[in-house]
PDB file of C-alpha atoms in Angstrom:
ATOM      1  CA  UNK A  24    -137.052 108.827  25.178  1.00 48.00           C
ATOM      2  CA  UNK A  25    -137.921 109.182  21.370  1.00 81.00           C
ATOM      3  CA  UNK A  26    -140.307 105.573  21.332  1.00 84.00           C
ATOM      4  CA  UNK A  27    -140.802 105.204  17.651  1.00 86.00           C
ATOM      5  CA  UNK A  28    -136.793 105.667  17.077  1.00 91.00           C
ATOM      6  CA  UNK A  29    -135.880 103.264  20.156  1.00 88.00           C
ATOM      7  CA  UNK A  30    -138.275 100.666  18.500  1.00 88.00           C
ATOM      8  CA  UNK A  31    -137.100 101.377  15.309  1.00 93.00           C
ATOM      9  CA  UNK A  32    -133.841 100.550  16.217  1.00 94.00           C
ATOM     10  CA  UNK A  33    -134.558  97.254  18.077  1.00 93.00           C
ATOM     11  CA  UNK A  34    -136.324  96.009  15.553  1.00 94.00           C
ATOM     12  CA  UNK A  35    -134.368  97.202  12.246  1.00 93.00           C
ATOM     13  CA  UNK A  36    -133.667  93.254  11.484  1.00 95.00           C
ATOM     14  CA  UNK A  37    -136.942  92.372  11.887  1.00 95.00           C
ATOM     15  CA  UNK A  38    -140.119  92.151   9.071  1.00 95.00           C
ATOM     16  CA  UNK A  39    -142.148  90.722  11.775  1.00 97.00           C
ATOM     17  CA  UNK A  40    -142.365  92.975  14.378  1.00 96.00           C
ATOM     18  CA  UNK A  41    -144.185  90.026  16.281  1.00 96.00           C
ATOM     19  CA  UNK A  42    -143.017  86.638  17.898  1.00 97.00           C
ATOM     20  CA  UNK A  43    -144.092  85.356  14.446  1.00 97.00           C
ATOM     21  CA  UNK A  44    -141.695  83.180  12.186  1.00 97.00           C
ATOM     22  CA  UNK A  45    -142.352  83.514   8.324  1.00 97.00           C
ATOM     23  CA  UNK A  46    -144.025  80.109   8.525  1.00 97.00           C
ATOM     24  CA  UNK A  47    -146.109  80.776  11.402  1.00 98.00           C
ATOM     25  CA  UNK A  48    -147.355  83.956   9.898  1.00 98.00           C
ATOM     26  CA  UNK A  49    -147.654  81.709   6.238  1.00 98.00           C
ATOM     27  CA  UNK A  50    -149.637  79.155   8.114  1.00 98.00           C
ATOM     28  CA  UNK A  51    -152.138  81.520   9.603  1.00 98.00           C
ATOM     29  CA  UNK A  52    -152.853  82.845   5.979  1.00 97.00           C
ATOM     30  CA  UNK A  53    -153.589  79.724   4.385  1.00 98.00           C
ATOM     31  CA  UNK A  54    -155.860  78.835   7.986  1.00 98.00           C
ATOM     32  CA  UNK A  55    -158.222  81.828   6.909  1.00 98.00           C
ATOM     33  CA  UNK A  56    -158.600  80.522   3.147  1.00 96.00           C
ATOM     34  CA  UNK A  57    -159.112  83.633   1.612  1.00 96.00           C
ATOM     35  CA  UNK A  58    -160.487  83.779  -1.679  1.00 96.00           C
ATOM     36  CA  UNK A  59    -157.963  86.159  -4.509  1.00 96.00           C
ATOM     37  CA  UNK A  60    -159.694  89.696  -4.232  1.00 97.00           C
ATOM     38  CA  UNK A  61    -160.367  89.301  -0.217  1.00 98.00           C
ATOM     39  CA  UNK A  62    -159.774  92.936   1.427  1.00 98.00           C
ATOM     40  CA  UNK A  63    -158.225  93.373   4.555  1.00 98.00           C
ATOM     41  CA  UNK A  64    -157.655  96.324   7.241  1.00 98.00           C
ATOM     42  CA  UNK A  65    -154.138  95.891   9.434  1.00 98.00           C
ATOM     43  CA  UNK A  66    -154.034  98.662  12.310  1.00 98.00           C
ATOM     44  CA  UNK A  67    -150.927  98.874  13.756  1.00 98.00           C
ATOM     45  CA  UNK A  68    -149.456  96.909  10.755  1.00 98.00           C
ATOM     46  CA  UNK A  69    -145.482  97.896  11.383  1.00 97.00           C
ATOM     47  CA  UNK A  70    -143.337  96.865   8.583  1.00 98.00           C
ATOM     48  CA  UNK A  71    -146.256  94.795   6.546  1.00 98.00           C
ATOM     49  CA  UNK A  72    -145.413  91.923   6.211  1.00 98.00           C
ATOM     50  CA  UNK A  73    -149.012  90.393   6.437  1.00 98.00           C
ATOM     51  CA  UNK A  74    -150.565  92.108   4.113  1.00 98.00           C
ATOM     52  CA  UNK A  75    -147.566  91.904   1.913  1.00 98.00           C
ATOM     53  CA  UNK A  76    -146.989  88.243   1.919  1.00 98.00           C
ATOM     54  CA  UNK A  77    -150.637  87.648   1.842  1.00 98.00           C
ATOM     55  CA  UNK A  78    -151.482  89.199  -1.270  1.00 98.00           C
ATOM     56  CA  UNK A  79    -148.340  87.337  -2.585  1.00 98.00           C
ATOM     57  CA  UNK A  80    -149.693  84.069  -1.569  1.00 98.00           C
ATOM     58  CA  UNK A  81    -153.432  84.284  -1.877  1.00 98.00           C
ATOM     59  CA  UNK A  82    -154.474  87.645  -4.324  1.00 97.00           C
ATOM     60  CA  UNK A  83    -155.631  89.630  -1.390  1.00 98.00           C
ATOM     61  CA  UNK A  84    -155.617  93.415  -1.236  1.00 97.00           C
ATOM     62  CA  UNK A  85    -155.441  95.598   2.011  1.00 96.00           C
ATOM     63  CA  UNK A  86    -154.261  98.785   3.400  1.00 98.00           C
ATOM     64  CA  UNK A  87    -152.247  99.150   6.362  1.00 98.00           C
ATOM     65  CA  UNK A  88    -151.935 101.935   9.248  1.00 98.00           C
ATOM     66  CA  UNK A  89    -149.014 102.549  11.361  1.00 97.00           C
ATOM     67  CA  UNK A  90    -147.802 105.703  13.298  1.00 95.00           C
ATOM     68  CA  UNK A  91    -143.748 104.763  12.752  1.00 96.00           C
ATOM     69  CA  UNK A  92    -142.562 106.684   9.537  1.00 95.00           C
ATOM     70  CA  UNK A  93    -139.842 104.057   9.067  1.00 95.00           C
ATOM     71  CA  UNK A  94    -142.128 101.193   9.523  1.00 97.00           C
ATOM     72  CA  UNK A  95    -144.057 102.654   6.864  1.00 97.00           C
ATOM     73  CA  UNK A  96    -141.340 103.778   4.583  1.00 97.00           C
ATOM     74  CA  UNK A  97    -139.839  99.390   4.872  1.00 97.00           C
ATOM     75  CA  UNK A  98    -143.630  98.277   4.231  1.00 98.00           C
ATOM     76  CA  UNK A  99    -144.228  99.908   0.837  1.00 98.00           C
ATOM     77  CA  UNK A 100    -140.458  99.217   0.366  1.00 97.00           C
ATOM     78  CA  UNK A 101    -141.823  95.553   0.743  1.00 98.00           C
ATOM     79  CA  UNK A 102    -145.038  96.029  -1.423  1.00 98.00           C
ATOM     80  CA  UNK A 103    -143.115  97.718  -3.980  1.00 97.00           C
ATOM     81  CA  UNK A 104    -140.371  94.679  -3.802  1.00 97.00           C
ATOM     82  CA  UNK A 105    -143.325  91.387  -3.982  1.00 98.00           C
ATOM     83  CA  UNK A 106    -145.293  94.235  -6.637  1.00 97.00           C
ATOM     84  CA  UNK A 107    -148.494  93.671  -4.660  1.00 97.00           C
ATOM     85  CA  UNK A 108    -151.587  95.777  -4.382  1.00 90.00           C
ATOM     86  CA  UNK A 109    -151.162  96.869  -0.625  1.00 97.00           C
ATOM     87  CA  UNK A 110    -151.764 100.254   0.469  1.00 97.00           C
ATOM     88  CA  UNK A 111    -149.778 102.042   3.571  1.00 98.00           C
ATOM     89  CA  UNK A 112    -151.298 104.987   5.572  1.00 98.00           C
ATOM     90  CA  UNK A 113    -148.875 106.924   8.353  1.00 97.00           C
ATOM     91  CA  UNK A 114    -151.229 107.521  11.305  1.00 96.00           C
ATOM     92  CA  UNK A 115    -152.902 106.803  14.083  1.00 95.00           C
ATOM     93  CA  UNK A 116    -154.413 103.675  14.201  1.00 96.00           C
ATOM     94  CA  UNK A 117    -156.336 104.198  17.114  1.00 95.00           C
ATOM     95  CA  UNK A 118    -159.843 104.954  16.174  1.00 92.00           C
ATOM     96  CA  UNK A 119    -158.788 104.492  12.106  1.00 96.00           C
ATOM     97  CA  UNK A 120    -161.701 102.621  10.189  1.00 97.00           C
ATOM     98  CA  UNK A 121    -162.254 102.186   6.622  1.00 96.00           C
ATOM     99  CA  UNK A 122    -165.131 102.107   3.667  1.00 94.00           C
ATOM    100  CA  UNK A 123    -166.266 100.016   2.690  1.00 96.00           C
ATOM    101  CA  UNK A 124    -165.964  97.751   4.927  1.00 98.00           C
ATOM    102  CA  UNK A 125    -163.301  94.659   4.628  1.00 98.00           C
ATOM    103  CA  UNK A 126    -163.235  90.697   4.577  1.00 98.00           C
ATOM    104  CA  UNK A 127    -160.779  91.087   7.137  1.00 98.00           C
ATOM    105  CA  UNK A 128    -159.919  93.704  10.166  1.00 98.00           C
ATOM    106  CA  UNK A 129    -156.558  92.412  12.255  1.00 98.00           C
ATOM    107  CA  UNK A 130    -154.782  94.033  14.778  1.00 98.00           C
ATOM    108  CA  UNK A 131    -152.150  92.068  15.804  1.00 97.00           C
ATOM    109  CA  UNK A 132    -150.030  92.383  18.710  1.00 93.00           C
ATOM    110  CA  UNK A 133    -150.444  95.924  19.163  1.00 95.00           C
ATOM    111  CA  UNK A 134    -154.351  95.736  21.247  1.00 96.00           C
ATOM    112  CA  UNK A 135    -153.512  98.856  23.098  1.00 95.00           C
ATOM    113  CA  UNK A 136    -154.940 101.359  20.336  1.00 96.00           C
ATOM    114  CA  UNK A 137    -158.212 100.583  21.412  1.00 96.00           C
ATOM    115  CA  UNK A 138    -157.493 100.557  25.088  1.00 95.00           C
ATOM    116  CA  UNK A 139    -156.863  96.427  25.367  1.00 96.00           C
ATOM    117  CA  UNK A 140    -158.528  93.308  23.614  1.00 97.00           C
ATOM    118  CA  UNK A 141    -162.242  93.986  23.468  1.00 97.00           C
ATOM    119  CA  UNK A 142    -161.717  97.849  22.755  1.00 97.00           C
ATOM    120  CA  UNK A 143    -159.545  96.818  20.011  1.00 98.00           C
ATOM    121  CA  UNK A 144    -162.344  94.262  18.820  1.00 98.00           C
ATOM    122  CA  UNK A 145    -165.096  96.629  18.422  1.00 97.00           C
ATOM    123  CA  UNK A 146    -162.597  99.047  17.052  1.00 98.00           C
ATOM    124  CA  UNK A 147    -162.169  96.457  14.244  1.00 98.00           C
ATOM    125  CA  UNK A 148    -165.713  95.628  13.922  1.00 98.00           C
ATOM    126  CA  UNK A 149    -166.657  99.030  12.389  1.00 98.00           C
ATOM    127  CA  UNK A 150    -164.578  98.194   9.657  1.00 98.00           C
ATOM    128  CA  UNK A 151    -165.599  94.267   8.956  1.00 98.00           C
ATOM    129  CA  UNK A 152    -168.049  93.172   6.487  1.00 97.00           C
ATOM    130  CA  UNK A 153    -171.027  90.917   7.665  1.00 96.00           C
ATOM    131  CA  UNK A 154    -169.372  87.617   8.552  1.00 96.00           C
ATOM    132  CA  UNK A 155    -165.900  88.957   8.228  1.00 98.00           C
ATOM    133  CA  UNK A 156    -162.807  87.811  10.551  1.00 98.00           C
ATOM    134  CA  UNK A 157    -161.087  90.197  13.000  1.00 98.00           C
ATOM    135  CA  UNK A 158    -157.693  89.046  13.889  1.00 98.00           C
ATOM    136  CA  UNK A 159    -156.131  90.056  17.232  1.00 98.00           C
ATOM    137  CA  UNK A 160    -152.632  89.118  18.157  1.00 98.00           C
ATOM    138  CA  UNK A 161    -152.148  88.989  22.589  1.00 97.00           C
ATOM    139  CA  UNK A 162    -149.448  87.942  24.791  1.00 97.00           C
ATOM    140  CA  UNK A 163    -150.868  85.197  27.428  1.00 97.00           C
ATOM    141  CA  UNK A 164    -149.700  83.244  30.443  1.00 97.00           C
ATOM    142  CA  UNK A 165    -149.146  79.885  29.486  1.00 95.00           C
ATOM    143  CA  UNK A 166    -148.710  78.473  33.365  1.00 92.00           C
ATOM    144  CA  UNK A 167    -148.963  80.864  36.847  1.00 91.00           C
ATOM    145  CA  UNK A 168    -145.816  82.700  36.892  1.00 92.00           C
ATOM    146  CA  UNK A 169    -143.523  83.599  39.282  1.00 91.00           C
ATOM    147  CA  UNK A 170    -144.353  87.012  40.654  1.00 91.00           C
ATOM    148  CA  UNK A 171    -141.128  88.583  39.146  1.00 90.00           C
ATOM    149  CA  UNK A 172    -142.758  87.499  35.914  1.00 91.00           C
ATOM    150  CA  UNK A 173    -146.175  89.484  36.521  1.00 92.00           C
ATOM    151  CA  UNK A 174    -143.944  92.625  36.296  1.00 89.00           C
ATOM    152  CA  UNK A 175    -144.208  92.137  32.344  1.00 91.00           C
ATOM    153  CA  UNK A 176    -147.955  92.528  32.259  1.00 91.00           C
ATOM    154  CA  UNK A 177    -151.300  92.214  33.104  1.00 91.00           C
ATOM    155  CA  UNK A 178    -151.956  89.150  31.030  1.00 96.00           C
ATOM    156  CA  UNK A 179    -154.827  86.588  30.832  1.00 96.00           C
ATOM    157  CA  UNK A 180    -154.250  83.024  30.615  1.00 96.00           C
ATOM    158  CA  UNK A 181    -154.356  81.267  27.370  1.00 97.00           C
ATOM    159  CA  UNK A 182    -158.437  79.621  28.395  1.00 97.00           C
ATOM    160  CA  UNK A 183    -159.227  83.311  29.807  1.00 97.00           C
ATOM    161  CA  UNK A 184    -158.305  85.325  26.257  1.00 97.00           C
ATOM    162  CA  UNK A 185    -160.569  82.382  24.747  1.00 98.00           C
ATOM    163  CA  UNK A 186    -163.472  82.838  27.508  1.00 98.00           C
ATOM    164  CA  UNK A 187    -163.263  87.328  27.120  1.00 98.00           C
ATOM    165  CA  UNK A 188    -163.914  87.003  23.574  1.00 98.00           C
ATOM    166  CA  UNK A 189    -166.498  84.467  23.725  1.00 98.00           C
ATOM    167  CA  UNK A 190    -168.319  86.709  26.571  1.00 98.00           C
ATOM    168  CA  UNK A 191    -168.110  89.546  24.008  1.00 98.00           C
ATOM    169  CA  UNK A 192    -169.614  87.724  21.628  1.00 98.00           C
ATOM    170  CA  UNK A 193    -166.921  86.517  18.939  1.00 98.00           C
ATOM    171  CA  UNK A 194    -166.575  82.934  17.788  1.00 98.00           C
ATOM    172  CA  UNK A 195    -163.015  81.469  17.875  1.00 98.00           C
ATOM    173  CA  UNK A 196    -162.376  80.113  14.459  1.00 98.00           C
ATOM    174  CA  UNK A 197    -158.424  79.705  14.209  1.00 98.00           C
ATOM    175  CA  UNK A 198    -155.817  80.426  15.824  1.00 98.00           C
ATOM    176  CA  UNK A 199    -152.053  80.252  15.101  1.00 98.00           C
ATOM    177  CA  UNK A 200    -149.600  80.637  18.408  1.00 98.00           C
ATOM    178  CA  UNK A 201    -146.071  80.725  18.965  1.00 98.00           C
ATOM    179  CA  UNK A 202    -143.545  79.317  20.329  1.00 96.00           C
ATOM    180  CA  UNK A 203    -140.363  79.486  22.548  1.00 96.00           C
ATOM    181  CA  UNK A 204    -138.220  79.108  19.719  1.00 96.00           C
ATOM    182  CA  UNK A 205    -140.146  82.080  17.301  1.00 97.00           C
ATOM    183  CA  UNK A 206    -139.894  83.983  20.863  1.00 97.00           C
ATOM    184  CA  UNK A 207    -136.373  83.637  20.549  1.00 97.00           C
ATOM    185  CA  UNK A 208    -135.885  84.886  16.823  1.00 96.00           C
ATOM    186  CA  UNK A 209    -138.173  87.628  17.950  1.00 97.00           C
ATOM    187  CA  UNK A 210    -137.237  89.140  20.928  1.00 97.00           C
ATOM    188  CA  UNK A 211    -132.969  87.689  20.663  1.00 97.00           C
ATOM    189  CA  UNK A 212    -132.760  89.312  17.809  1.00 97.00           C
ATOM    190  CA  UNK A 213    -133.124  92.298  19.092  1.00 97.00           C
ATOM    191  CA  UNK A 214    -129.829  91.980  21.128  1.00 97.00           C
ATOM    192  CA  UNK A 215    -127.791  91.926  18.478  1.00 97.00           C
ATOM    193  CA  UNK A 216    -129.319  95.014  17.064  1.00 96.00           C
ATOM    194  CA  UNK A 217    -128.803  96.561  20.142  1.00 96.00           C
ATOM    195  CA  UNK A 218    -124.937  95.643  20.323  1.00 97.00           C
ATOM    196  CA  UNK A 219    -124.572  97.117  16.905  1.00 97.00           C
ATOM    197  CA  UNK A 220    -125.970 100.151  17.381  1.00 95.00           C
ATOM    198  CA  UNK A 221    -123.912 100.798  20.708  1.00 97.00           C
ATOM    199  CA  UNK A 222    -120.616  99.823  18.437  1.00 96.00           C
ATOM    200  CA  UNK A 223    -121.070 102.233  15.969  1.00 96.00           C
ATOM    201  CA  UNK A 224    -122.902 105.068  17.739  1.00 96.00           C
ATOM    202  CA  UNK A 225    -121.344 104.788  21.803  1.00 96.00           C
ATOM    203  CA  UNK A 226    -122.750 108.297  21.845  1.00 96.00           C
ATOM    204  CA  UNK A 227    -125.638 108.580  21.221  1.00 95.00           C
ATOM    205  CA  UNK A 228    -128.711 109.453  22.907  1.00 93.00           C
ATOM    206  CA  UNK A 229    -130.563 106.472  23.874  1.00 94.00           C
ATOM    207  CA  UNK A 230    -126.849 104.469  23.934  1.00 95.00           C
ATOM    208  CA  UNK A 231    -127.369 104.251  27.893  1.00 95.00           C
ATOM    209  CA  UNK A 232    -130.809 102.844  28.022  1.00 93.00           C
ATOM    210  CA  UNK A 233    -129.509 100.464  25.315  1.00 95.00           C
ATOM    211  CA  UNK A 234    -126.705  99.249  27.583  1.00 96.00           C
ATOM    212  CA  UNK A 235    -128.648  98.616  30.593  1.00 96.00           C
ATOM    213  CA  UNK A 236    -131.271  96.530  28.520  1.00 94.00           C
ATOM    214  CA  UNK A 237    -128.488  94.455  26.743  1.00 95.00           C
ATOM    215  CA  UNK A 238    -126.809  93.949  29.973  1.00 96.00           C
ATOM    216  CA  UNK A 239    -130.125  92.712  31.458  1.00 96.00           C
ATOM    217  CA  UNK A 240    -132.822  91.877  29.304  1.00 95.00           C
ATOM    218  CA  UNK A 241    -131.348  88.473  28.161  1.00 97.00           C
ATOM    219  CA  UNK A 242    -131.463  86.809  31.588  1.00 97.00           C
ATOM    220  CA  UNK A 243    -133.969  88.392  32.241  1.00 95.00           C
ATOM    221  CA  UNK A 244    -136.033  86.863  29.381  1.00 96.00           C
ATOM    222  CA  UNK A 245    -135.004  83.515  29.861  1.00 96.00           C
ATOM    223  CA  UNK A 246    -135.766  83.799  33.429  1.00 96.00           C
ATOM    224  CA  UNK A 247    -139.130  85.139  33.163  1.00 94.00           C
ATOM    225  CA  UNK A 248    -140.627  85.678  30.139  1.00 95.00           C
ATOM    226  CA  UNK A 249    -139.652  82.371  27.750  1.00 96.00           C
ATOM    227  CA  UNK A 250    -140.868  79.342  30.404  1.00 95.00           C
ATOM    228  CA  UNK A 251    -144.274  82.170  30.561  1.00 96.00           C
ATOM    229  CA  UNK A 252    -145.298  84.039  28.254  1.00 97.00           C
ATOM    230  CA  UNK A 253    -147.245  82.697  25.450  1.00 97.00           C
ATOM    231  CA  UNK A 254    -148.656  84.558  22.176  1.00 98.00           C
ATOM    232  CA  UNK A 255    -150.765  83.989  19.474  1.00 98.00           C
ATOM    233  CA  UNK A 256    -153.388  84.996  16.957  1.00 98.00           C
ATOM    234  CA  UNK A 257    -156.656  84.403  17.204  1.00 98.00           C
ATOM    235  CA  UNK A 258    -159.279  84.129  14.209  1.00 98.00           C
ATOM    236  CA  UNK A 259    -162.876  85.776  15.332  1.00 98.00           C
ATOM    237  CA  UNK A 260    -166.152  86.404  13.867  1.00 98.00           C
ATOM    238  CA  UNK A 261    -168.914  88.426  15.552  1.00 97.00           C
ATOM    239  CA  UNK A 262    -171.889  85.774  16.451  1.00 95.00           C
ATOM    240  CA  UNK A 263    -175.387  87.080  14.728  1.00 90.00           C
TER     241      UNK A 263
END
């Protein structure tokens, strides 16, 4: 299965390709107080939307990385649209670090391009100024789930993501998380993409992996994933 076109397509409503609402992603901006002129790195950025809004609401200037072409192609679609100073690279993220370094480093909700959390966090650190912030964006339990629920992932609880980046030697100094109903614009939003597409293209490729997800992904999700399965954003600088 093509990945970046099956994600493409489940997400094609979206702007925030994360269980983010515009608020939640607006409230996590202002948390960080960035001065106007604050640079930032976004691996894995998708569509933009952080660094898009961001420089929008607070005068910051970043560049982005993402390995989707259409991701891309919406996120300096976006820039172009708010006229901000945000640049977009199409590539790998994995291993991607930038000079000079930045005021900010994120990477969120897409950890696996440095091999999980902490290879993600010292991926970011090679691109962070002295005292600058790396954001990371992780899926948690938020109570012990049912074992049908463990088939989503390997997750750590919401106290254990805190504890692993403490052990690696980060400070937590924000966070932002969601919640069951920014789940819901996130991931039932994507069922109504899905029904679309099967309308207008009932032959297509990937039209009979999309009609065994629609017919079980939503109970499915608010079976085991939406009484779960946590997320969130957490604000880290590397101790002295």
């Amino acid at each position: 299965m093509d990945a970046l076109r099956h994600h493409t397509i489940r997400e094609q409503s979206h702007r925030i390709l994360d269980p983010f609402t515009d608020e939640q992603l607006a409230t996590l901006g202002r948390a960080l107080r960035l001065p106007p002129g604050a640079t930032l790195l976004d691996l894995a950025c998708g569509k933009g939307e952080l660094l898009c809004t961001w420089a929008r609401d607070h005068g910051t200037v970043g560049t982005g990385v993402d390995l989707n072409p259409a991701f891309v192609a919406a996120a300096r679609e976006r820039a172009a649209e708010l006229g901000v100073d945000v640049t977009f690279v199409e590539g790998d993220a994995g291993g991607y670090v930038v000079t000079p370094p930045v005021d900010v480093a994120a990477c969120v909700g897409a950890t696996w391009i440095g091999g999980g959390l902490l290879g993600t966090l010292d991926l970011l650190a090679r691109s962070l100024t002295p005292g600058g912030i790396a954001l990371v964006g992780e899926p948690f339990w938020r109570c012990d789930p049912p074992e049908a629920a463990r088939a989503i992932g390997d997750f750590r609880t919401l106290p254990g993501l805190v504890a692993a980046v403490q052990d690696a030697g980060w400070d937590v100094v924000e966070m932002v998380l969601a919640d069951e109903d920014s789940w819901d614009r996130y991931v039932a939003a994507q069922w109504l993409n899905l029904r679309r597409f099967l309308d207008e293209h009932p032959d297509d490729e990937l039209a009979p992996a999309f009609r065994e997800e629609l017919s079980t992904a939503p109970l499915d999700y608010v079976t085991n994933q939406r009484p779960y399965l946590g997320w969130g954003v957490l604000a880290l600088m590397r101790r002295p």
